Amino acid sequence: MAHDFLPEFRPGWVWLAGAGPGDPALLTLGVHDALRQADVVVHDALVGGDILRFARPGAVLEYAGKRGGRPSCRQADITTRLIDLARAGKRVLRLKGGDPFMFGRGGEEAQALAGAGIPFRVLPGVTAGIGGLAYGGVPVTHRDFNSAVTFVTGHDAGGEVPDALDWAAIARGAPVIVVYMGLGKIGVIAERLIAGGRPAGEPVAIVADASLPSQRVVETTLADAARAVAEAGIGAPALIVVGEVVRLRRELDWLGRYVVPASPEEAERRRA
Ligand code: SAH
């Protein structure tokens, strides 16, 4: 079976992989190998058709997505499914958006596999909070601005802004804060950061559908973030990045600057 970079995908194994933020160009060669070998691909909502098309013909694609506000599979059902498929002798590719160990519950799934004695391998991916922001023209670190960065989730298990987090400490911490799953609560998050001492005028960018053709970026400030998001009408998935690195977009928004239309017809369509 086709594989160039990884060992053969053995029946009864689960490979827990990250597909990156959306652009298939950000798939690793390892995940590409895995897609060509898997019998079953159990994937999240954030893994789209542009990536699943690399699955071998005949592979079963199973959606096990969880997305705020939509009907979702229970996490326990997903892990049980992975274990059952592996015990049935399938090569099971569990494919998540971004990196499986970054706010993706990959750690929990790996623990369940380990506990059940299922052999598994982890294939890291490009996380949206780094690669996705790069597509938005924001470098997550820059020597002139920050030597630390905080990755934080805007959602707890119940969908609320996590109270267990010390937002004042986060505000005082790294100069750059990247918030995953925070769009719906951006107003509360911004208020807590301002209350914790961040300037109300600090630059913020929201990058929605990062690396996808539908990518949109909104530049705003902490004080104005909730209004700007509502006005722009952007939706999830989106990242929020707070910090002076956002100003670099002016120079570094390579995607916005150099997008080359795919064909004369496409150029015509865009002009229309
Ligand atoms: N494991 C993933 C994160 C899963 S949590 C990773 O490493 O990227 C889901 C959150 O990730 C979304 O709510 C959003 O904040 C972020 N996200 C994932 N893909 C994204 C994309 N293409 N554009 C913007 N945000 C994205």
mmCIF file with all atom_site columns, N, CA and C in Angstrom, residues 14 29-30 36 43 47 55 99 101 118 133 139 144 150 161 182 186 188 202 239 245-246:
data_model
loop_
_atom_site.group_PDB
_atom_site.id
_atom_site.type_symbol
_atom_site.label_atom_id
_atom_site.label_alt_id
_atom_site.label_comp_id
_atom_site.label_asym_id
_atom_site.label_entity_id
_atom_site.label_seq_id
_atom_site.pdbx_PDB_ins_code
_atom_site.Cartn_x
_atom_site.Cartn_y
_atom_site.Cartn_z
_atom_site.occupancy
_atom_site.B_iso_or_equiv
_atom_site.pdbx_formal_charge
_atom_site.auth_seq_id
_atom_site.auth_comp_id
_atom_site.auth_asym_id
_atom_site.auth_atom_id
_atom_site.pdbx_PDB_model_num
ATOM 1  N N  . VAL A 1 14  ? -4.522  2.630  15.593 1.00 0.00 ? 14  VAL A N  1
ATOM 2  C CA . VAL A 1 14  ? -5.150  3.944  15.399 1.00 0.00 ? 14  VAL A CA 1
ATOM 3  C C  . VAL A 1 14  ? -4.027  4.958  15.231 1.00 0.00 ? 14  VAL A C  1
ATOM 4  N N  . LEU A 1 29  ? 3.460   15.263 5.075  1.00 0.00 ? 29  LEU A N  1
ATOM 5  C CA . LEU A 1 29  ? 3.626   14.092 4.205  1.00 0.00 ? 29  LEU A CA 1
ATOM 6  C C  . LEU A 1 29  ? 3.178   12.830 4.939  1.00 0.00 ? 29  LEU A C  1
ATOM 7  N N  . GLY A 1 30  ? 3.357   12.827 6.257  1.00 0.00 ? 30  GLY A N  1
ATOM 8  C CA . GLY A 1 30  ? 2.929   11.676 7.053  1.00 0.00 ? 30  GLY A CA 1
ATOM 9  C C  . GLY A 1 30  ? 1.418   11.491 7.018  1.00 0.00 ? 30  GLY A C  1
ATOM 10 N N  . ARG A 1 36  ? -3.661  7.635  2.562  1.00 0.00 ? 36  ARG A N  1
ATOM 11 C CA . ARG A 1 36  ? -3.623  6.670  1.462  1.00 0.00 ? 36  ARG A CA 1
ATOM 12 C C  . ARG A 1 36  ? -3.685  5.223  1.947  1.00 0.00 ? 36  ARG A C  1
ATOM 13 N N  . HIS A 1 43  ? -13.211 11.640 11.190 1.00 0.00 ? 43  HIS A N  1
ATOM 14 C CA . HIS A 1 43  ? -12.736 13.021 11.106 1.00 0.00 ? 43  HIS A CA 1
ATOM 15 C C  . HIS A 1 43  ? -13.682 14.011 11.768 1.00 0.00 ? 43  HIS A C  1
ATOM 16 N N  . VAL A 1 47  ? -12.214 19.202 9.296  1.00 0.00 ? 47  VAL A N  1
ATOM 17 C CA . VAL A 1 47  ? -11.445 18.554 8.221  1.00 0.00 ? 47  VAL A CA 1
ATOM 18 C C  . VAL A 1 47  ? -12.342 18.454 6.991  1.00 0.00 ? 47  VAL A C  1
ATOM 19 N N  . ALA A 1 55  ? -7.962  10.416 0.731  1.00 0.00 ? 55  ALA A N  1
ATOM 20 C CA . ALA A 1 55  ? -8.197  9.071  1.269  1.00 0.00 ? 55  ALA A CA 1
ATOM 21 C C  . ALA A 1 55  ? -8.213  8.072  0.117  1.00 0.00 ? 55  ALA A C  1
ATOM 22 N N  . ASP A 1 99  ? -3.602  20.671 15.071 1.00 0.00 ? 99  ASP A N  1
ATOM 23 C CA . ASP A 1 99  ? -2.764  19.669 15.731 1.00 0.00 ? 99  ASP A CA 1
ATOM 24 C C  . ASP A 1 99  ? -3.637  18.892 16.725 1.00 0.00 ? 99  ASP A C  1
ATOM 25 N N  . PHE A 1 101 ? -3.086  17.578 19.517 1.00 0.00 ? 101 PHE A N  1
ATOM 26 C CA . PHE A 1 101 ? -2.866  17.799 20.952 1.00 0.00 ? 101 PHE A CA 1
ATOM 27 C C  . PHE A 1 101 ? -3.053  19.262 21.350 1.00 0.00 ? 101 PHE A C  1
ATOM 28 N N  . ILE A 1 118 ? -4.826  -0.390 22.810 1.00 0.00 ? 118 ILE A N  1
ATOM 29 C CA . ILE A 1 118 ? -4.813  -0.256 21.347 1.00 0.00 ? 118 ILE A CA 1
ATOM 30 C C  . ILE A 1 118 ? -3.505  0.432  20.927 1.00 0.00 ? 118 ILE A C  1
ATOM 31 N N  . LEU A 1 133 ? -2.657  31.788 11.690 1.00 0.00 ? 133 LEU A N  1
ATOM 32 C CA . LEU A 1 133 ? -2.345  33.222 11.855 1.00 0.00 ? 133 LEU A CA 1
ATOM 33 C C  . LEU A 1 133 ? -1.348  33.674 10.799 1.00 0.00 ? 133 LEU A C  1
ATOM 34 N N  . PRO A 1 139 ? 2.717   37.113 12.398 1.00 0.00 ? 139 PRO A N  1
ATOM 35 C CA . PRO A 1 139 ? 3.704   36.196 12.961 1.00 0.00 ? 139 PRO A CA 1
ATOM 36 C C  . PRO A 1 139 ? 3.465   36.087 14.470 1.00 0.00 ? 139 PRO A C  1
ATOM 37 N N  . ASP A 1 144 ? 11.008  41.949 18.035 1.00 0.00 ? 144 ASP A N  1
ATOM 38 C CA . ASP A 1 144 ? 10.789  43.322 18.511 1.00 0.00 ? 144 ASP A CA 1
ATOM 39 C C  . ASP A 1 144 ? 9.611   43.426 19.482 1.00 0.00 ? 144 ASP A C  1
ATOM 40 N N  . THR A 1 150 ? 0.946   33.213 24.703 1.00 0.00 ? 150 THR A N  1
ATOM 41 C CA . THR A 1 150 ? 0.010   32.386 25.471 1.00 0.00 ? 150 THR A CA 1
ATOM 42 C C  . THR A 1 150 ? -1.072  31.868 24.536 1.00 0.00 ? 150 THR A C  1
ATOM 43 N N  . VAL A 1 161 ? -16.803 31.113 28.980 1.00 0.00 ? 161 VAL A N  1
ATOM 44 C CA . VAL A 1 161 ? -15.426 31.572 29.139 1.00 0.00 ? 161 VAL A CA 1
ATOM 45 C C  . VAL A 1 161 ? -14.878 30.908 30.405 1.00 0.00 ? 161 VAL A C  1
ATOM 46 N N  . GLY A 1 182 ? -12.921 31.329 20.820 1.00 0.00 ? 182 GLY A N  1
ATOM 47 C CA . GLY A 1 182 ? -13.294 32.479 21.639 1.00 0.00 ? 182 GLY A CA 1
ATOM 48 C C  . GLY A 1 182 ? -14.249 33.442 20.968 1.00 0.00 ? 182 GLY A C  1
ATOM 49 N N  . ILE A 1 186 ? -16.089 36.978 22.603 1.00 0.00 ? 186 ILE A N  1
ATOM 50 C CA . ILE A 1 186 ? -14.973 37.917 22.448 1.00 0.00 ? 186 ILE A CA 1
ATOM 51 C C  . ILE A 1 186 ? -15.140 39.151 23.333 1.00 0.00 ? 186 ILE A C  1
ATOM 52 N N  . VAL A 1 188 ? -16.566 39.401 26.360 1.00 0.00 ? 188 VAL A N  1
ATOM 53 C CA . VAL A 1 188 ? -16.203 39.076 27.749 1.00 0.00 ? 188 VAL A CA 1
ATOM 54 C C  . VAL A 1 188 ? -14.694 38.905 27.875 1.00 0.00 ? 188 VAL A C  1
ATOM 55 N N  . GLU A 1 202 ? -5.226  48.214 22.490 1.00 0.00 ? 202 GLU A N  1
ATOM 56 C CA . GLU A 1 202 ? -4.268  47.211 21.978 1.00 0.00 ? 202 GLU A CA 1
ATOM 57 C C  . GLU A 1 202 ? -4.823  46.522 20.727 1.00 0.00 ? 202 GLU A C  1
ATOM 58 N N  . LEU A 1 239 ? -9.781  32.544 15.054 1.00 0.00 ? 239 LEU A N  1
ATOM 59 C CA . LEU A 1 239 ? -8.778  32.775 16.090 1.00 0.00 ? 239 LEU A CA 1
ATOM 60 C C  . LEU A 1 239 ? -8.782  34.240 16.428 1.00 0.00 ? 239 LEU A C  1
ATOM 61 N N  . VAL A 1 245 ? 2.059   42.361 17.644 1.00 0.00 ? 245 VAL A N  1
ATOM 62 C CA . VAL A 1 245 ? 2.408   41.675 16.386 1.00 0.00 ? 245 VAL A CA 1
ATOM 63 C C  . VAL A 1 245 ? 1.336   41.878 15.320 1.00 0.00 ? 245 VAL A C  1
ATOM 64 N N  . VAL A 1 246 ? 0.109   42.182 15.760 1.00 0.00 ? 246 VAL A N  1
ATOM 65 C CA . VAL A 1 246 ? -0.977  42.390 14.787 1.00 0.00 ? 246 VAL A CA 1
ATOM 66 C C  . VAL A 1 246 ? -0.636  43.545 13.842 1.00 0.00 ? 246 VAL A C  1
#
